[in-house]
PDB file of N, CA and C in Angstrom:
ATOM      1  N   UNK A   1     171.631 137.961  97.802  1.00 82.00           N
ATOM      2  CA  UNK A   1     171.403 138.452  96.443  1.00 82.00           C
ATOM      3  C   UNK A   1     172.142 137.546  95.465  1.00 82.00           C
ATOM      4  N   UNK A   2     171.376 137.100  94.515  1.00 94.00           N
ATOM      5  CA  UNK A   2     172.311 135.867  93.638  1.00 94.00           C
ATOM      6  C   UNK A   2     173.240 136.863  92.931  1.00 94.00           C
ATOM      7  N   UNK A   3     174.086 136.211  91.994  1.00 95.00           N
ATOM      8  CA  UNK A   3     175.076 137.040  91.262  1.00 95.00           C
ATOM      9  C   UNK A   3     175.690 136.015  89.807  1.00 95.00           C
ATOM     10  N   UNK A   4     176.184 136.719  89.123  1.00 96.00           N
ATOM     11  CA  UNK A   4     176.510 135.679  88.047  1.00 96.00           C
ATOM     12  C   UNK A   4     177.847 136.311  87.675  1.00 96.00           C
ATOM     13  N   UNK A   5     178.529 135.140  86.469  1.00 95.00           N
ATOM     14  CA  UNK A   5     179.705 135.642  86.305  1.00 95.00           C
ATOM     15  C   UNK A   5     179.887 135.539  84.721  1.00 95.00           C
ATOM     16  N   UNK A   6     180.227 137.025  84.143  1.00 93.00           N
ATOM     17  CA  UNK A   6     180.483 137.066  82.735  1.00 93.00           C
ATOM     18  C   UNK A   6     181.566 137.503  82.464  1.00 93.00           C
ATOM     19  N   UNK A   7     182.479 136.803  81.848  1.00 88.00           N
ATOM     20  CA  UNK A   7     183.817 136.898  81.463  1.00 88.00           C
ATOM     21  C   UNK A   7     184.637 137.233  82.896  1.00 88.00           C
ATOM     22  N   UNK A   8     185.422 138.120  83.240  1.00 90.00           N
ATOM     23  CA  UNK A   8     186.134 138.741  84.935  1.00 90.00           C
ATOM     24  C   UNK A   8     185.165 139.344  85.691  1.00 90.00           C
ATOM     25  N   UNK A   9     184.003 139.532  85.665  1.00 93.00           N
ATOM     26  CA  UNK A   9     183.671 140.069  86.475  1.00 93.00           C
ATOM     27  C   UNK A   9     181.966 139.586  86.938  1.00 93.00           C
ATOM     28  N   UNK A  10     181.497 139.548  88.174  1.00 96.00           N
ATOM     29  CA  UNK A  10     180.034 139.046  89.059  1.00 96.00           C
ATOM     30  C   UNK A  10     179.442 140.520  89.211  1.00 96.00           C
ATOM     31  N   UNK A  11     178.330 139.808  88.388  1.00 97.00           N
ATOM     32  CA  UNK A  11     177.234 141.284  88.556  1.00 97.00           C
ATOM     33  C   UNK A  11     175.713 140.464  89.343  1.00 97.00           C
ATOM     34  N   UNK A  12     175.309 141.284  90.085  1.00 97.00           N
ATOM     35  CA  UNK A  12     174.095 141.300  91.274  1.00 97.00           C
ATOM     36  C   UNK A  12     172.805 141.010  89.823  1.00 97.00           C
ATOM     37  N   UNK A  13     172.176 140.146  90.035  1.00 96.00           N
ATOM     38  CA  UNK A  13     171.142 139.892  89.393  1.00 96.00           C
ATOM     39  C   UNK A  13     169.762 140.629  89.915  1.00 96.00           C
ATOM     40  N   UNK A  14     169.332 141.684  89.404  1.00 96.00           N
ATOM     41  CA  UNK A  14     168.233 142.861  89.890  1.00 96.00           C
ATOM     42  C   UNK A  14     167.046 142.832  88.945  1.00 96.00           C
ATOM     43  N   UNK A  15     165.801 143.480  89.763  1.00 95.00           N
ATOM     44  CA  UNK A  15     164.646 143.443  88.901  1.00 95.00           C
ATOM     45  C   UNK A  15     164.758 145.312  88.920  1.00 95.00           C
ATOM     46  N   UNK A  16     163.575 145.665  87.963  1.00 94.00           N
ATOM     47  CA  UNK A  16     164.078 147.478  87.927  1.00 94.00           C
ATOM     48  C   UNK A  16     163.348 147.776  89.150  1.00 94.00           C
ATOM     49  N   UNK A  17     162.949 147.312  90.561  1.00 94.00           N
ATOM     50  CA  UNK A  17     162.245 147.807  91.231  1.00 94.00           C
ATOM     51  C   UNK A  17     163.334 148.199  92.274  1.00 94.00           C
ATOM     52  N   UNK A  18     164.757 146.846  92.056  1.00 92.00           N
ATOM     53  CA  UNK A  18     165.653 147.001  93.203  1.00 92.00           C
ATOM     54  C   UNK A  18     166.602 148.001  92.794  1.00 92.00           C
ATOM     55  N   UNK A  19     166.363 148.715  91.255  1.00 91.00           N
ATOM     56  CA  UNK A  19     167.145 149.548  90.710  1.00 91.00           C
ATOM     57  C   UNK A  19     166.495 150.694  91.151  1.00 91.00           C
ATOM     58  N   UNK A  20     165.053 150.897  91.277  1.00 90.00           N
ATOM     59  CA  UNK A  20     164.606 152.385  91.957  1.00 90.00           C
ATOM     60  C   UNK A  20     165.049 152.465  93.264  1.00 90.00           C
ATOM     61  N   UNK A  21     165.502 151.569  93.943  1.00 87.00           N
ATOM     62  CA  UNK A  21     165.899 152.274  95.458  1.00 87.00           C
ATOM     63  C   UNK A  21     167.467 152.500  95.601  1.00 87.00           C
ATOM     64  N   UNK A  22     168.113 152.804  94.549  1.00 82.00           N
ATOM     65  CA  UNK A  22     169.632 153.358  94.486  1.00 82.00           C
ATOM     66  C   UNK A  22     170.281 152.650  95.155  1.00 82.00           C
ATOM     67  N   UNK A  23     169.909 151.148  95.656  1.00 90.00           N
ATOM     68  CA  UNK A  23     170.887 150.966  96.222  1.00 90.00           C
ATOM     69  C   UNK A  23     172.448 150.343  95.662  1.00 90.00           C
ATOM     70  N   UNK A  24     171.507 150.206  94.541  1.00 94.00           N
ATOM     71  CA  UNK A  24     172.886 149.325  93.520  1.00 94.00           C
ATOM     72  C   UNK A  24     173.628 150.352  92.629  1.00 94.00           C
ATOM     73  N   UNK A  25     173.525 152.081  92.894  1.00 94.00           N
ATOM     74  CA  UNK A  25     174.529 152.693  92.348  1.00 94.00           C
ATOM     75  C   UNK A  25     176.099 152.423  92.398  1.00 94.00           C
ATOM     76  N   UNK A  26     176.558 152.309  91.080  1.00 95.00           N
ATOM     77  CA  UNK A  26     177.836 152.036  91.115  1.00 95.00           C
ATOM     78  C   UNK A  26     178.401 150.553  91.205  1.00 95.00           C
ATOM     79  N   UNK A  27     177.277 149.666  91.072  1.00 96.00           N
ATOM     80  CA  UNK A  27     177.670 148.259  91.387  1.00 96.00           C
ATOM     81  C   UNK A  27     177.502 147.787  89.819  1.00 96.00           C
ATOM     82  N   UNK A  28     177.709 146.263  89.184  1.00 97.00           N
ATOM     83  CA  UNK A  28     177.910 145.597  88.222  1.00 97.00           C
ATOM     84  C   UNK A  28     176.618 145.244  88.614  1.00 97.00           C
ATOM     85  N   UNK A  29     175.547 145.361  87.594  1.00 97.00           N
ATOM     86  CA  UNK A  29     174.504 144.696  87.821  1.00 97.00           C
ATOM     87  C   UNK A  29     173.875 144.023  86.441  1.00 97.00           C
ATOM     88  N   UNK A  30     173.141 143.267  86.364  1.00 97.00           N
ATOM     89  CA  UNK A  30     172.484 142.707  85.090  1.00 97.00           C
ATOM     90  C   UNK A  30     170.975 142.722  85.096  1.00 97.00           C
ATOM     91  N   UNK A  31     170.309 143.103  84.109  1.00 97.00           N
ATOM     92  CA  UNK A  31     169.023 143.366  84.258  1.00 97.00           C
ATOM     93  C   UNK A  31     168.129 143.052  82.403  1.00 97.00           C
ATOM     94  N   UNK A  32     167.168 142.046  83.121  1.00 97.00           N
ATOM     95  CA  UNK A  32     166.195 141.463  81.753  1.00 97.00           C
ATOM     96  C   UNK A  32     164.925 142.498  80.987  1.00 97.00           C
ATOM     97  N   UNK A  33     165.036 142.879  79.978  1.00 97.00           N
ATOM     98  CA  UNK A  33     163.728 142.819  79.758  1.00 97.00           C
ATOM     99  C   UNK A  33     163.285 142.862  78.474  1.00 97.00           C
ATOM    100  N   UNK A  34     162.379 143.908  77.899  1.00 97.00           N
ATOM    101  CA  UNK A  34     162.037 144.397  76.759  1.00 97.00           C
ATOM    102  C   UNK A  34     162.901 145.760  76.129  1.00 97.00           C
ATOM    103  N   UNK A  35     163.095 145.313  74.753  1.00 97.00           N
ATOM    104  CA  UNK A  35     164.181 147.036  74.629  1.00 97.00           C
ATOM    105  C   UNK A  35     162.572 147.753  73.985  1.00 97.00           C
ATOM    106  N   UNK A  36     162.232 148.966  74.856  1.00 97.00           N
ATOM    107  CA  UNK A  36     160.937 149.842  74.961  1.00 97.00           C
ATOM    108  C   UNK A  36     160.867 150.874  73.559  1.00 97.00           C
ATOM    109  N   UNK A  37     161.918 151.212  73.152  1.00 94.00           N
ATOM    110  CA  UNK A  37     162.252 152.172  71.513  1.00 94.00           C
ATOM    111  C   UNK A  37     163.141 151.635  70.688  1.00 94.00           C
ATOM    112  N   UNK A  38     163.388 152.163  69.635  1.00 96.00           N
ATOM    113  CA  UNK A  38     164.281 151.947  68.656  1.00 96.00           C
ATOM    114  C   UNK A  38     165.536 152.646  69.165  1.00 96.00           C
ATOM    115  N   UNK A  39     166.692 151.330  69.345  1.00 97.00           N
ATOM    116  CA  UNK A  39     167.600 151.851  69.552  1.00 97.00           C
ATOM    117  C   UNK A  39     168.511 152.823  68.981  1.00 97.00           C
ATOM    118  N   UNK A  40     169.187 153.696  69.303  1.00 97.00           N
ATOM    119  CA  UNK A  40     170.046 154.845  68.379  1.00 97.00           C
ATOM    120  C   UNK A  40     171.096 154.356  68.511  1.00 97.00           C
ATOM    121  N   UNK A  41     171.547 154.135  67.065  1.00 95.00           N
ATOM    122  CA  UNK A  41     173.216 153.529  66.672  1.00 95.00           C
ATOM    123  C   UNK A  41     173.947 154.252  66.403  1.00 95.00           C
ATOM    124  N   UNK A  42     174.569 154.986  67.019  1.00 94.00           N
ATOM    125  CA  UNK A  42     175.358 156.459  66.634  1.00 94.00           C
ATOM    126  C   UNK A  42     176.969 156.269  65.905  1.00 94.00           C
ATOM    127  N   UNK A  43     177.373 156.555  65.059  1.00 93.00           N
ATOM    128  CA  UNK A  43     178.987 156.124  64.507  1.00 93.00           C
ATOM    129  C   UNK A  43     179.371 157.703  65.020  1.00 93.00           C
ATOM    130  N   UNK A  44     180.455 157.662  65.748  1.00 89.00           N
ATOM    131  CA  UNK A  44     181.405 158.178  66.322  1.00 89.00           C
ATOM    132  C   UNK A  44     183.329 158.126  65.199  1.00 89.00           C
ATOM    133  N   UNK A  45     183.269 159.280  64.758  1.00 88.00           N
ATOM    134  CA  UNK A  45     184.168 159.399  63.511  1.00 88.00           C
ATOM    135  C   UNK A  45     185.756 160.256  64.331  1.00 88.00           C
ATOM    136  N   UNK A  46     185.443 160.280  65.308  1.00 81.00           N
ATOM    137  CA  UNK A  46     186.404 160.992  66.366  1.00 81.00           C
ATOM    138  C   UNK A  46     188.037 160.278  66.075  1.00 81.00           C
ATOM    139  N   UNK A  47     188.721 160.401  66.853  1.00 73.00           N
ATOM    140  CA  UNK A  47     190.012 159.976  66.547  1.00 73.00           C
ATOM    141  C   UNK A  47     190.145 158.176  66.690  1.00 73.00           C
ATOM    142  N   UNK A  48     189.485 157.591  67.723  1.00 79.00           N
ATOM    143  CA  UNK A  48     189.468 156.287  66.991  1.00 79.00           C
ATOM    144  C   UNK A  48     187.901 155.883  67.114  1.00 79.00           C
ATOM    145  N   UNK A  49     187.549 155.400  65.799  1.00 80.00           N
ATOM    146  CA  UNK A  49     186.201 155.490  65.210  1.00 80.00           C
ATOM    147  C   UNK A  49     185.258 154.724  66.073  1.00 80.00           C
ATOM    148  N   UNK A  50     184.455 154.486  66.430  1.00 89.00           N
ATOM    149  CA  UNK A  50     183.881 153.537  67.188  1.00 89.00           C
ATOM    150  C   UNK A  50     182.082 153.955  67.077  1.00 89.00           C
ATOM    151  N   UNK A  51     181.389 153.240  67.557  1.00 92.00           N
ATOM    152  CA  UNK A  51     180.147 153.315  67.309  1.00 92.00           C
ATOM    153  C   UNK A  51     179.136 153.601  69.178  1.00 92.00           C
ATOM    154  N   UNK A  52     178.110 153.910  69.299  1.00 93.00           N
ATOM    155  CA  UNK A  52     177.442 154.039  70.542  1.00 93.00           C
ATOM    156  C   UNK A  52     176.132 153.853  69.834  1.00 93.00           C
ATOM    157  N   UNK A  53     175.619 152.925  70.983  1.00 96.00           N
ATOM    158  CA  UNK A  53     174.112 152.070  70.818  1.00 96.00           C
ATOM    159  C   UNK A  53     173.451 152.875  72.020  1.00 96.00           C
ATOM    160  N   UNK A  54     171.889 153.533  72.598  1.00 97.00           N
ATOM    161  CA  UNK A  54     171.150 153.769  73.307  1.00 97.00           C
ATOM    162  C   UNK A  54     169.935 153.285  72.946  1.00 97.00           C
ATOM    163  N   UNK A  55     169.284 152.764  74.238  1.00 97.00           N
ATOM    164  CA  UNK A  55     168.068 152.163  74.322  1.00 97.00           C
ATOM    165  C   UNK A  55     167.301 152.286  75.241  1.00 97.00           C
ATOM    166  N   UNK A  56     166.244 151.796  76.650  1.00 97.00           N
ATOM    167  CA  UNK A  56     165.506 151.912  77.230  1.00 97.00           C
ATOM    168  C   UNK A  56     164.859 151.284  77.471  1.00 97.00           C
ATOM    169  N   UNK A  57     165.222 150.040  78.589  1.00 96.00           N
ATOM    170  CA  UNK A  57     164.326 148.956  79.237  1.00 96.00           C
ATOM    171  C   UNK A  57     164.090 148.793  80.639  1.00 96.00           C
ATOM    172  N   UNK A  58     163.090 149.069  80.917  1.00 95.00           N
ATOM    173  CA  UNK A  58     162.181 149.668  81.971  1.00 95.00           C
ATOM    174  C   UNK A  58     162.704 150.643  82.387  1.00 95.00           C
ATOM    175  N   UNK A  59     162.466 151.679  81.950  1.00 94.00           N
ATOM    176  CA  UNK A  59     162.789 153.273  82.156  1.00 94.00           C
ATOM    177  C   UNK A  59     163.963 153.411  82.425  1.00 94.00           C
ATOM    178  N   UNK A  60     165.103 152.493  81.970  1.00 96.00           N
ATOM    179  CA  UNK A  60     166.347 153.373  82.455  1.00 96.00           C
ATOM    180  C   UNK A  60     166.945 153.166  81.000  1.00 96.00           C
ATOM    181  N   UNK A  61     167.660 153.786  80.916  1.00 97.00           N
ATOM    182  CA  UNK A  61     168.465 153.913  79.719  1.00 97.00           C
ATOM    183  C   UNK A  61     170.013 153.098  79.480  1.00 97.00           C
ATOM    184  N   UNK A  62     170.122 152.622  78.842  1.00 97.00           N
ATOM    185  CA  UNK A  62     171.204 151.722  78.352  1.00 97.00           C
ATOM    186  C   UNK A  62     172.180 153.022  77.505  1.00 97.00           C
ATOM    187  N   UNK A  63     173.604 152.290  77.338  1.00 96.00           N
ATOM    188  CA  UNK A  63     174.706 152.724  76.450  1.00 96.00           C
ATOM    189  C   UNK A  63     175.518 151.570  76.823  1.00 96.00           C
ATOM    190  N   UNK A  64     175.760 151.485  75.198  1.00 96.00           N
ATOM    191  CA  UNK A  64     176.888 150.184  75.065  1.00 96.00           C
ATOM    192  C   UNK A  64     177.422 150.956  73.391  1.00 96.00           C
ATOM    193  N   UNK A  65     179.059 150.716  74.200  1.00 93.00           N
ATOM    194  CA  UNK A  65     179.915 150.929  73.561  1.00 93.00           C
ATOM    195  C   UNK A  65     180.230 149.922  72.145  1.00 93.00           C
ATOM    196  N   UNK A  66     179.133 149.574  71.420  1.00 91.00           N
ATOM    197  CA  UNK A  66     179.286 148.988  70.127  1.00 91.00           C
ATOM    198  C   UNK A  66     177.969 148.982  69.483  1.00 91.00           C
ATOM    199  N   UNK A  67     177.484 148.191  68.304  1.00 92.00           N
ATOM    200  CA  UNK A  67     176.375 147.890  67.497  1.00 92.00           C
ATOM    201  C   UNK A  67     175.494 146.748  67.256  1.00 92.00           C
ATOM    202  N   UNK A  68     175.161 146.516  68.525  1.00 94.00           N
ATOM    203  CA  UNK A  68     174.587 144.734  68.594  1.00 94.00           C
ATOM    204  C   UNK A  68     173.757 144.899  67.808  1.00 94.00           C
ATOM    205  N   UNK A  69     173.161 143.914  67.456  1.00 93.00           N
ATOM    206  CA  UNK A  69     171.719 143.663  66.269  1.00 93.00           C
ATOM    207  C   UNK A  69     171.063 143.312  67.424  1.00 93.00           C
ATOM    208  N   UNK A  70     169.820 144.639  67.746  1.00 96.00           N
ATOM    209  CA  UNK A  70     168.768 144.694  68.617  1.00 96.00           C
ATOM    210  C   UNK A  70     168.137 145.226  68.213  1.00 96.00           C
ATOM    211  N   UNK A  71     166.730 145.293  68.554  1.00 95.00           N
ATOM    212  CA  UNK A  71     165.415 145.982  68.101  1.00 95.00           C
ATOM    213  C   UNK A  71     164.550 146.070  69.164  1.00 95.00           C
ATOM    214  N   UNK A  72     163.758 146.996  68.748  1.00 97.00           N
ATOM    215  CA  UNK A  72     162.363 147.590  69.662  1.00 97.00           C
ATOM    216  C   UNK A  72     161.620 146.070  70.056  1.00 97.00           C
ATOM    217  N   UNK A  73     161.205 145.962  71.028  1.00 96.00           N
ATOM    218  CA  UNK A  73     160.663 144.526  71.265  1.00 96.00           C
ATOM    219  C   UNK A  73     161.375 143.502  71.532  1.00 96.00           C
ATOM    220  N   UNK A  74     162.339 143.870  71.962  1.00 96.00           N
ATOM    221  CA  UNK A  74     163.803 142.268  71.437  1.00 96.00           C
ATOM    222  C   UNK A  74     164.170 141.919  73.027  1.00 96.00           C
ATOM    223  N   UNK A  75     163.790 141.133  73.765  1.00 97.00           N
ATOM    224  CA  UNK A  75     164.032 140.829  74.993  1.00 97.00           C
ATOM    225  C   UNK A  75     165.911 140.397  75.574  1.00 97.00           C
ATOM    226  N   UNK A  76     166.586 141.418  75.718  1.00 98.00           N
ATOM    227  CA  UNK A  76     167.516 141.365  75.937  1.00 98.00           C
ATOM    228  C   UNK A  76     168.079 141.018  77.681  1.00 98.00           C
ATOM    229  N   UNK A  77     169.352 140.708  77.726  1.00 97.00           N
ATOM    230  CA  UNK A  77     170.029 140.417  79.182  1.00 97.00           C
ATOM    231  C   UNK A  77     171.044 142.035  79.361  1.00 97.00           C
ATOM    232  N   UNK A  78     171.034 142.870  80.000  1.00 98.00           N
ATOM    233  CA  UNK A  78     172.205 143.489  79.935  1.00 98.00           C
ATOM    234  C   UNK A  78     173.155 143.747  81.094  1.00 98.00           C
ATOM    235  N   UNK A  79     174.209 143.743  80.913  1.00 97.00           N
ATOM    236  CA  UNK A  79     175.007 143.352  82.064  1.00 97.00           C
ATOM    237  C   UNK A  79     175.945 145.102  82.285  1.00 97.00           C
ATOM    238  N   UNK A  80     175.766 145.141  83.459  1.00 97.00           N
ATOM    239  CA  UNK A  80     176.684 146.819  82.834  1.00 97.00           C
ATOM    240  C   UNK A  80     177.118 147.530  84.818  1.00 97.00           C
ATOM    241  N   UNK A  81     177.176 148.643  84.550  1.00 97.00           N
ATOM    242  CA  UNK A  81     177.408 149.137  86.081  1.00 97.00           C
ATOM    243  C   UNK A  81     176.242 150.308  85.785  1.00 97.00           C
ATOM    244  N   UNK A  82     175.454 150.153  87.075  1.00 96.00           N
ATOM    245  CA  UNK A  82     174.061 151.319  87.125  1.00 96.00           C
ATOM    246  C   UNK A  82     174.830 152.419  87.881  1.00 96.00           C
ATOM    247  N   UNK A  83     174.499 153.341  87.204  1.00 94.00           N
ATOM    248  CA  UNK A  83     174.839 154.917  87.212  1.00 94.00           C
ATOM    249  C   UNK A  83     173.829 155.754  87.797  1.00 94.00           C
ATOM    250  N   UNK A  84     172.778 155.264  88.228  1.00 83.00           N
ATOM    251  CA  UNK A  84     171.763 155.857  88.668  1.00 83.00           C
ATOM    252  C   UNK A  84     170.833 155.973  88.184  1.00 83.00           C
ATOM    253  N   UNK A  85     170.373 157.230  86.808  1.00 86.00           N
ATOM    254  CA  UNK A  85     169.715 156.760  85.909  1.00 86.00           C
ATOM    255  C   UNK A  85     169.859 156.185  84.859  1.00 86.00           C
ATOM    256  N   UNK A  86     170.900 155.131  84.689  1.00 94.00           N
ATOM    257  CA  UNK A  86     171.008 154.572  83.522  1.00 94.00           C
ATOM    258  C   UNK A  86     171.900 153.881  83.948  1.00 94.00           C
ATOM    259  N   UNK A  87     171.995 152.735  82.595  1.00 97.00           N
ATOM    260  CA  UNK A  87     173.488 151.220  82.759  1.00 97.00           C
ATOM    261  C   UNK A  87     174.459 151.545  81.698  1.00 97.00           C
ATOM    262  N   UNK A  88     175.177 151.785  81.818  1.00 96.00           N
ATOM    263  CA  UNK A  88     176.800 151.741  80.699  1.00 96.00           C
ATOM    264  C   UNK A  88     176.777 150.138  80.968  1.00 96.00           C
ATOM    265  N   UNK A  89     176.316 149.679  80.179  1.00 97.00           N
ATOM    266  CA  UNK A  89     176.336 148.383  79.524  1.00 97.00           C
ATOM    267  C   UNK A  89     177.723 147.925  78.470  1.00 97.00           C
ATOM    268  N   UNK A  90     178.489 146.804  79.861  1.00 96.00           N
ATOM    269  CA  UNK A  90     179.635 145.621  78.963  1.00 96.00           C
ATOM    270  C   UNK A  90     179.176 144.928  78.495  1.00 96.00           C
ATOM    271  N   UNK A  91     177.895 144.357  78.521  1.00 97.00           N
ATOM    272  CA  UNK A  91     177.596 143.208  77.527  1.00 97.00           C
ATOM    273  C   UNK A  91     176.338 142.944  77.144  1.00 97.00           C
ATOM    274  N   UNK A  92     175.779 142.692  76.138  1.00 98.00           N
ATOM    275  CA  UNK A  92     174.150 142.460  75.710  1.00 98.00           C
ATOM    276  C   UNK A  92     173.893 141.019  75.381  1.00 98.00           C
ATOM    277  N   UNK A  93     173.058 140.443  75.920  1.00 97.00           N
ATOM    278  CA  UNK A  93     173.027 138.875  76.059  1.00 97.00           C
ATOM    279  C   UNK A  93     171.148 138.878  74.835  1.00 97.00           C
ATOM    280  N   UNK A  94     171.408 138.368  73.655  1.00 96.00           N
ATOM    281  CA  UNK A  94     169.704 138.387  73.283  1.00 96.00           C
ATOM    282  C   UNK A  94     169.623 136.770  73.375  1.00 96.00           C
ATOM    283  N   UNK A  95     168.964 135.975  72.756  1.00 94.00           N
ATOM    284  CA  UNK A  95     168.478 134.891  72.509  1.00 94.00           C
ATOM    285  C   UNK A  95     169.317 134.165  71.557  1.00 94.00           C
ATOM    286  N   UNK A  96     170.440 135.125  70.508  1.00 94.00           N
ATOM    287  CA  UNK A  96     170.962 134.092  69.334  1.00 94.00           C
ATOM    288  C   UNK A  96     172.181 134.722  69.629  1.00 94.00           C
ATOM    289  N   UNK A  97     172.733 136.229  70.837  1.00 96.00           N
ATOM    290  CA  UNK A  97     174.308 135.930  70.836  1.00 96.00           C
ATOM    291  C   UNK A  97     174.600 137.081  72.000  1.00 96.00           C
ATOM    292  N   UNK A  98     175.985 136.919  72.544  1.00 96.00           N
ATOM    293  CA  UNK A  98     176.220 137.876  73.143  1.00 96.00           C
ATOM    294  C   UNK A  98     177.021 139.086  72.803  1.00 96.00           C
ATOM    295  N   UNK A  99     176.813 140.265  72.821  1.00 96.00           N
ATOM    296  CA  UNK A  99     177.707 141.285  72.380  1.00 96.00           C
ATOM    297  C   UNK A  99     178.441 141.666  73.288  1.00 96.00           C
ATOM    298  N   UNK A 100     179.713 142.008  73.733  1.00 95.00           N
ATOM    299  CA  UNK A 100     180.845 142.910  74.514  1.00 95.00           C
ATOM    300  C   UNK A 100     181.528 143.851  73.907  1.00 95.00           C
ATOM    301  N   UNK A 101     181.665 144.367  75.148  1.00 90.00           N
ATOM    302  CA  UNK A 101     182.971 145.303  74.391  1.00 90.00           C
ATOM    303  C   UNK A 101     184.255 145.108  75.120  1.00 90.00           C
ATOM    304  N   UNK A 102     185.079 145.721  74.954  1.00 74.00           N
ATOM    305  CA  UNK A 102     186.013 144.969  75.193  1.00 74.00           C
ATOM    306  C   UNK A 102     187.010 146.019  76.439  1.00 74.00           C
ATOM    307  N   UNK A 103     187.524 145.654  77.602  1.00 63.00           N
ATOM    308  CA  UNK A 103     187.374 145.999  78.906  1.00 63.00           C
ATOM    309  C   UNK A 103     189.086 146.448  79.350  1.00 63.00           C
TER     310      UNK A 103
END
């Protein structure tokens, strides 16, 4: 299985087909595609302020802990740990930059 390395840590390079057979629950994985809706940019006013992004590329659902400039249609990289149905996404890779958060 190839693997790549972003900032400390190697995530398993997957298509969403190797993501339907669970086997990569709980692992660092990175996965390409189309973002499928308009993402929800939520501001979080809680004790320290911070923002939450959700999205949806190939049926699983993304969360990343910040506000990248992404859009419906926007062919993104996301790098994160799969949860099963969804990626808690560390980093969003588009075409003009990468977003993180910080670890």
């Amino acid at each position: 299985m190839k693997r790549v390395k972003l900032g400390h840590h190697y995530y398993y390079v997957v298509t969403p087909e190797d993501l339907s057979t669970r086997k990569f629950r709980g692992k660092n994985i990175v996965l390409e595609g189309a973002i499928e809706d308009k993402p929800l940019v939520e501001f979080l006013p809680m004790e320290l302020p911070s923002w939450r992004t959700t999205f949806k590329i190939h049926g699983f659902s993304v969360e990343f802990a910040g506000s990248p400039c992404v859009g419906k249609g926007d062919t993104v990289k996301v790098y994160g740990r799969f949860v099963g149905e969804g990626i808690i996404a560390t980093a969003i890779e588009t075409e003009r930059a990468i977003f993180t958060t910080e670890e």
